[in-house]
Amino acid sequence: MNDGARVYVAGHRGLVGAAIVRRLERAGFSNLILRTHAELDLRSQAAVDAFFAAERPEYVYLAAARVGGIHANNSYPADFIRDNLQIQTNVIDAAWRNGTQKLLFLGSSCIYPKLAPQPLHEDSLLTGPLEPTNQWYAIAKIAGIKTCEAYRRQHGFDAISAMPTNLYGPGDNFSLENSHVLPALMRKFHEAKTSGAAEVVVWGTGSPRREFLYVDDLADAALFLMRNYSAGELVNVGCGEDLTILQLAQTVAEVVGFQGRLRFDASKPDGTPRKLLDVSRLSALGWKAQVPLRDGLERTYRWYLEHQGDLRAG
Ligand SMILES: NC(=O)c1ccc[n+]([C@@H]2O[C@H](COP(=O)([O-])OP(=O)(O)OC[C@H]3O[C@@H](n4cnc5c(N)ncnc54)[C@H](OP(=O)(O)O)[C@@H]3O)[C@@H](O)[C@H]2O)c1
């Protein structure tokens, strides 16, 4: 993969896609092919086919997806399963048909069974029932992994799959309704600090353990895998460490400078007690995360302060 290669990053304005673009630019890639959702709706097979036939990208990062928290998944199950199946099927098929050398598909840790042993190993895929709230999204992602595997087996297409843990960083979604736990906490603490509130209520007991990876680390892993990995087996991408929601909330509050009380509302659901990826496969390949949580939170908060007026933060 030389730095003059034609590289298409699908979803380049999203949290992950933007970080992949930053990483590729830093590595000297000068021939990036980028299209916004408005310019190219990846749900349209005809539009995707025409785009690939015209641009013929050599490498593809598939970071476009319909993404959201529990509420969005629960409210729009049909949209989640349909959009993700369409996007990934159209892109993987068009990439293969138009001579793309390699494609990286991004899934998520929700593909693993709800009760799979922790830390979650890649071999747990399809060994038990999924968490029901986001099963629509998870089923689509599992189909994406299997599509990559099938195209590799039948056509020899070099499609690989990476499963990131929870991600955070610049470009995250800070809306209160649709965001993940970390940006939601950051925004709540920021608003409490600004308004002088004495207390912030955090959902759940604070005891569940979660893992968080800075999105630029994920982008680094994505480039690493594109350069160094070619096999059908999926690869988890995480930092290999978790912490409780209480510890996370305390750290975010410190970074934001909120000095009031944290109150945990135990009447709200906790979700699964622990979610940590087993990253031994990726570690054995020679990659590890670089950005400690606190540094990542500080960079993310700086980004939030600079972009509060933007739509995504609104
Ligand atoms: N965020 C996480 O914690 C996390 C964790 C694990 C895995 N991942 C995976 O990483 C990938 C990207 O996630 P993300 O967090 O970067 O999501 P995101 O910020 O919502 O970005 C998704 C991107 O896809 C684009 N997109 C959606 N539908 C499209 C369509 N029909 N046609 C063209 N573009 C479309 C969006 O454009 P618009 O905004 O204009 O619609 C957006 O730029 C997903 O596969 C997700 O499963 C994310």
mmCIF file of N, CA, C and O in Angstrom, residues 72 89 106-107 136 140 148 161 167 178 200 258:
data_model
loop_
_atom_site.group_PDB
_atom_site.id
_atom_site.type_symbol
_atom_site.label_atom_id
_atom_site.label_comp_id
_atom_site.label_asym_id
_atom_site.label_seq_id
_atom_site.Cartn_x
_atom_site.Cartn_y
_atom_site.Cartn_z
ATOM 1 N N ALA A 72 -31.983 4.995 19.845
ATOM 2 C CA ALA A 72 -32.153 5.041 18.396
ATOM 3 C C ALA A 72 -32.330 3.634 17.834
ATOM 4 O O ALA A 72 -33.194 3.393 16.973
ATOM 5 N N THR A 89 -23.340 -4.201 1.770
ATOM 6 C CA THR A 89 -23.424 -5.116 0.620
ATOM 7 C C THR A 89 -23.060 -4.371 -0.663
ATOM 8 O O THR A 89 -22.278 -4.870 -1.486
ATOM 9 N N LEU A 106 -15.708 -2.289 9.079
ATOM 10 C CA LEU A 106 -15.737 -2.019 10.517
ATOM 11 C C LEU A 106 -17.046 -2.488 11.125
ATOM 12 O O LEU A 106 -18.123 -2.078 10.704
ATOM 13 N N GLY A 107 -16.940 -3.349 12.085
ATOM 14 C CA GLY A 107 -18.107 -3.792 12.836
ATOM 15 C C GLY A 107 -18.091 -3.160 14.198
ATOM 16 O O GLY A 107 -17.622 -2.025 14.360
ATOM 17 N N TRP A 136 -30.690 -5.577 15.777
ATOM 18 C CA TRP A 136 -30.895 -5.243 14.359
ATOM 19 C C TRP A 136 -29.574 -4.788 13.752
ATOM 20 O O TRP A 136 -29.195 -5.215 12.662
ATOM 21 N N ALA A 140 -26.902 -6.996 11.195
ATOM 22 C CA ALA A 140 -26.359 -6.419 9.957
ATOM 23 C C ALA A 140 -24.831 -6.494 9.966
ATOM 24 O O ALA A 140 -24.206 -6.849 8.968
ATOM 25 N N CYS A 148 -17.714 -10.373 3.938
ATOM 26 C CA CYS A 148 -16.269 -10.286 3.677
ATOM 27 C C CYS A 148 -15.665 -11.685 3.557
ATOM 28 O O CYS A 148 -14.894 -11.968 2.636
ATOM 29 N N SER A 161 -12.084 -7.732 8.397
ATOM 30 C CA SER A 161 -13.058 -7.138 9.323
ATOM 31 C C SER A 161 -12.408 -6.809 10.657
ATOM 32 O O SER A 161 -11.747 -7.664 11.246
ATOM 33 N N LEU A 167 -15.763 3.692 21.128
ATOM 34 C CA LEU A 167 -14.805 4.709 20.685
ATOM 35 C C LEU A 167 -15.248 6.072 21.166
ATOM 36 O O LEU A 167 -16.427 6.303 21.418
ATOM 37 N N ASN A 178 -29.110 10.806 21.277
ATOM 38 C CA ASN A 178 -28.559 9.706 20.480
ATOM 39 C C ASN A 178 -27.128 9.329 20.806
ATOM 40 O O ASN A 178 -26.546 8.490 20.155
ATOM 41 N N VAL A 200 -24.943 16.254 39.278
ATOM 42 C CA VAL A 200 -25.274 15.655 37.983
ATOM 43 C C VAL A 200 -25.750 14.231 38.226
ATOM 44 O O VAL A 200 -25.137 13.493 38.995
ATOM 45 N N PHE A 258 -15.889 19.941 36.452
ATOM 46 C CA PHE A 258 -17.139 19.983 37.214
ATOM 47 C C PHE A 258 -16.833 19.532 38.643
ATOM 48 O O PHE A 258 -16.317 18.433 38.853
#
